[in-house]
XYZ file of N, CA and C in Angstrom:
300
model
N -11.074 4.404 -7.237
C -10.296 3.803 -6.182
C -10.912 2.456 -5.869
N -10.125 1.453 -5.991
C -10.612 0.091 -5.806
C -10.112 -0.463 -4.477
N -10.996 -1.061 -3.696
C -10.629 -1.760 -2.465
C -10.590 -3.249 -2.793
N -9.482 -3.906 -2.398
C -9.337 -5.328 -2.718
C -9.019 -6.127 -1.457
N -9.310 -7.406 -1.516
C -9.031 -8.306 -0.393
C -7.548 -8.661 -0.368
N -7.114 -9.249 0.711
C -5.715 -9.661 0.833
C -5.370 -10.723 -0.211
N -6.300 -11.577 -0.540
C -6.046 -12.609 -1.566
C -5.847 -11.951 -2.925
N -6.691 -10.983 -3.265
C -6.515 -10.239 -4.517
C -5.201 -9.465 -4.504
N -4.845 -8.919 -3.341
C -3.594 -8.164 -3.214
C -2.388 -9.057 -3.464
N -2.394 -10.268 -2.941
C -1.278 -11.189 -3.160
C -1.137 -11.501 -4.648
N -2.235 -11.650 -5.358
C -2.193 -11.876 -6.804
C -1.657 -10.637 -7.525
N -2.098 -9.456 -7.094
C -1.662 -8.205 -7.713
C -0.169 -7.966 -7.480
N 0.329 -8.320 -6.298
C 1.742 -8.139 -5.965
C 2.659 -8.841 -6.958
N 2.206 -9.948 -7.502
C 3.024 -10.739 -8.411
C 3.179 -10.084 -9.791
N 2.365 -9.101 -10.078
C 2.432 -8.450 -11.391
C 3.601 -7.469 -11.440
N 4.295 -7.452 -12.572
C 5.495 -6.625 -12.735
C 5.237 -5.126 -12.613
N 4.075 -4.682 -12.982
C 3.817 -3.244 -12.991
C 3.178 -2.743 -11.695
N 3.346 -3.474 -10.595
C 2.743 -3.098 -9.320
C 3.818 -2.773 -8.293
N 3.628 -1.662 -7.604
C 4.493 -1.291 -6.490
C 3.661 -1.307 -5.222
N 4.184 -1.947 -4.193
C 3.523 -1.978 -2.892
C 3.919 -0.702 -2.155
N 2.926 0.061 -1.737
C 3.163 1.336 -1.080
C 2.617 1.271 0.345
N 3.526 1.314 1.307
C 3.169 1.308 2.726
C 3.062 2.763 3.155
N 1.869 3.206 3.528
C 1.659 4.618 3.823
C 1.693 4.914 5.321
N 2.112 3.965 6.121
C 2.206 4.191 7.563
C 3.403 5.095 7.876
N 3.437 5.700 9.061
C 4.622 6.485 9.450
C 5.881 5.615 9.406
N 7.014 6.243 9.132
C 8.259 5.490 8.930
C 8.641 4.634 10.134
N 8.330 5.069 11.355
C 8.674 4.254 12.523
C 7.918 2.922 12.538
N 6.693 2.912 12.052
C 5.943 1.653 11.939
C 6.522 0.789 10.822
N 6.838 1.444 9.712
C 7.441 0.731 8.586
C 8.759 0.083 9.009
N 9.583 0.805 9.758
C 10.863 0.261 10.220
C 10.666 -0.950 11.128
N 9.596 -0.933 11.895
C 9.313 -2.026 12.827
C 8.948 -3.317 12.079
N 8.090 -3.206 11.086
C 7.708 -4.350 10.252
C 7.025 -3.840 8.990
N 7.241 -4.560 7.908
C 6.615 -4.205 6.635
C 6.719 -5.390 5.672
N 5.996 -5.299 4.594
C 6.069 -6.282 3.526
C 7.430 -6.091 2.856
N 8.193 -7.146 2.655
C 9.572 -7.003 2.161
C 9.744 -6.125 0.925
N 8.853 -6.171 -0.033
C 9.003 -5.404 -1.276
C 8.445 -3.984 -1.182
N 7.864 -3.617 -0.053
C 7.140 -2.350 0.068
C 8.058 -1.131 0.118
N 7.550 -0.056 -0.465
C 8.178 1.259 -0.416
C 7.361 2.079 0.576
N 8.041 2.876 1.402
C 7.338 3.661 2.414
C 7.248 5.129 2.011
N 6.019 5.603 1.851
C 5.720 7.030 1.740
C 4.534 7.252 2.661
N 4.751 7.996 3.733
C 3.706 8.145 4.743
C 2.481 8.888 4.199
N 1.369 8.637 4.845
C 0.116 9.307 4.486
C 0.290 10.825 4.546
N 0.985 11.313 5.562
C 1.186 12.758 5.704
C 1.877 13.344 4.477
N 2.879 12.655 3.973
C 3.588 13.138 2.777
C 2.667 13.135 1.559
N 1.853 12.098 1.440
C 0.902 12.036 0.321
C -0.092 13.185 0.428
N -0.603 13.400 1.630
C -1.573 14.469 1.853
C -0.978 15.842 1.520
N 0.323 16.034 1.816
C 1.000 17.304 1.543
C 1.488 17.409 0.093
N 1.408 16.308 -0.663
C 1.906 16.301 -2.033
C 3.421 16.198 -2.103
N 4.043 15.747 -1.020
C 5.500 15.641 -0.903
C 5.960 14.226 -1.268
N 5.812 13.866 -2.522
C 6.212 12.535 -2.979
C 6.457 12.562 -4.470
N 7.187 11.561 -4.921
C 7.349 11.335 -6.355
C 7.078 9.864 -6.605
N 6.224 9.570 -7.554
C 5.938 8.199 -7.960
C 5.936 8.130 -9.479
N 6.574 7.126 -10.060
C 6.481 6.952 -11.513
C 5.034 6.623 -11.896
N 4.563 7.165 -12.980
C 3.149 6.967 -13.337
C 2.873 5.723 -14.165
N 3.906 4.956 -14.499
C 3.664 3.753 -15.303
C 3.310 2.522 -14.456
N 3.185 2.692 -13.141
C 2.885 1.572 -12.254
C 1.499 1.702 -11.640
N 0.998 0.560 -11.164
C -0.178 0.536 -10.298
C 0.350 0.473 -8.870
N -0.390 1.052 -7.945
C 0.063 1.111 -6.557
C -0.907 0.377 -5.646
N -0.344 -0.547 -4.898
C -1.076 -1.353 -3.931
C -0.820 -0.728 -2.571
N -1.832 -0.105 -1.972
C -1.658 0.683 -0.759
C -2.000 -0.107 0.498
N -1.085 -0.034 1.454
C -1.290 -0.643 2.775
C -1.142 0.414 3.847
N -2.036 0.392 4.824
C -1.850 1.137 6.059
C -1.996 0.081 7.164
N -2.288 0.476 8.375
C -2.375 -0.515 9.452
C -3.640 -1.362 9.350
N -4.796 -0.693 9.145
C -6.076 -1.418 9.137
C -6.890 -1.256 7.855
N -6.431 -0.439 6.926
C -7.114 -0.303 5.640
C -7.908 0.968 5.447
N -8.101 1.752 6.492
C -8.921 2.961 6.378
C -8.158 4.108 5.729
N -6.971 4.403 6.236
C -6.199 5.532 5.722
C -5.745 5.305 4.282
N -5.521 4.048 3.922
C -5.100 3.782 2.538
C -6.211 4.105 1.540
N -7.453 4.020 1.963
C -8.560 4.417 1.079
C -8.486 5.911 0.780
N -8.258 6.713 1.801
C -8.152 8.155 1.612
C -6.925 8.503 0.777
N -5.796 7.872 1.080
C -4.566 8.115 0.313
C -4.764 7.724 -1.147
N -5.466 6.637 -1.388
C -5.742 6.205 -2.751
C -6.529 7.238 -3.529
N -7.494 7.856 -2.872
C -8.284 8.901 -3.538
C -7.408 10.110 -3.875
N -6.514 10.462 -2.950
C -5.603 11.587 -3.210
C -4.683 11.274 -4.385
N -4.146 10.076 -4.417
C -3.255 9.680 -5.510
C -4.004 9.590 -6.835
N -5.229 9.091 -6.787
C -6.016 9.018 -8.015
C -6.356 10.406 -8.550
N -6.490 11.382 -7.671
C -6.719 12.757 -8.125
C -5.506 13.260 -8.911
N -4.331 12.685 -8.624
C -3.113 13.002 -9.374
C -2.887 12.018 -10.523
N -3.920 11.241 -10.838
C -3.954 10.321 -11.977
C -3.133 9.040 -11.803
N -2.899 8.630 -10.554
C -2.238 7.354 -10.319
C -3.291 6.259 -10.196
N -2.922 5.071 -10.605
C -3.804 3.913 -10.508
C -3.529 3.238 -9.162
N -4.542 3.171 -8.296
C -4.338 2.656 -6.942
C -5.367 1.601 -6.554
N -4.956 0.778 -5.607
C -5.827 -0.210 -4.978
C -5.514 -0.206 -3.489
N -6.528 -0.196 -2.666
C -6.353 -0.216 -1.222
C -6.673 -1.618 -0.712
N -5.812 -2.116 0.175
C -6.006 -3.459 0.716
C -6.922 -3.381 1.942
N -8.053 -4.047 1.857
C -9.012 -4.089 2.961
C -8.347 -4.781 4.152
N -8.325 -4.103 5.282
C -7.742 -4.684 6.494
C -6.263 -4.377 6.666
N -5.609 -3.818 5.636
C -4.227 -3.370 5.729
C -3.240 -4.421 6.214
N -2.266 -3.955 7.000
C -1.217 -4.842 7.504
C -1.783 -5.899 8.440
N -2.849 -5.570 9.136
C -3.500 -6.552 10.005
C -3.961 -7.744 9.186
N -4.583 -7.490 8.047
C -5.026 -8.582 7.162
C -3.840 -9.317 6.564
N -2.796 -8.578 6.191
C -1.615 -9.203 5.590
C -0.981 -10.200 6.545
N -0.756 -9.790 7.787
C -0.118 -10.702 8.734
C -1.057 -11.811 9.191
N -2.357 -11.559 9.215
C -3.311 -12.625 9.498
C -3.283 -13.676 8.402
N -3.191 -13.242 7.158
C -3.108 -14.163 6.017
C -1.787 -14.932 6.050
N -0.685 -14.235 6.339
C 0.628 -14.885 6.381
C 0.678 -15.944 7.476
N 0.051 -15.685 8.612
C 0.020 -16.665 9.696
C -0.742 -17.920 9.288
N -1.834 -17.747 8.538
C -2.614 -18.909 8.088
C -1.865 -19.730 7.054
N -1.014 -19.075 6.264
C -0.261 -19.768 5.209
C 0.892 -20.608 5.751
N 1.304 -20.366 6.969
C 2.429 -21.133 7.554
C 2.023 -22.466 8.049
């Protein structure tokens, strides 16, 4: 399980074989999310209630980066390739604000 910075995440997002996975509860996802992100909550991942194609790498976001580390380990146990974004959505929106 690899933890990456927001700058590395932005580079990874541009790759064709990467899916952005927002693991926050759906109500948070509905409120705001990265435009290309798919939402599968941490609870569903923990329960094994998800389907993901195995030919992709998964870039995991939660609110602050902690829960995505745990979710990444669970997904990697199922043989998925994952990366957790350090700082999560907080880092993403902090980076986006600086880019404007």
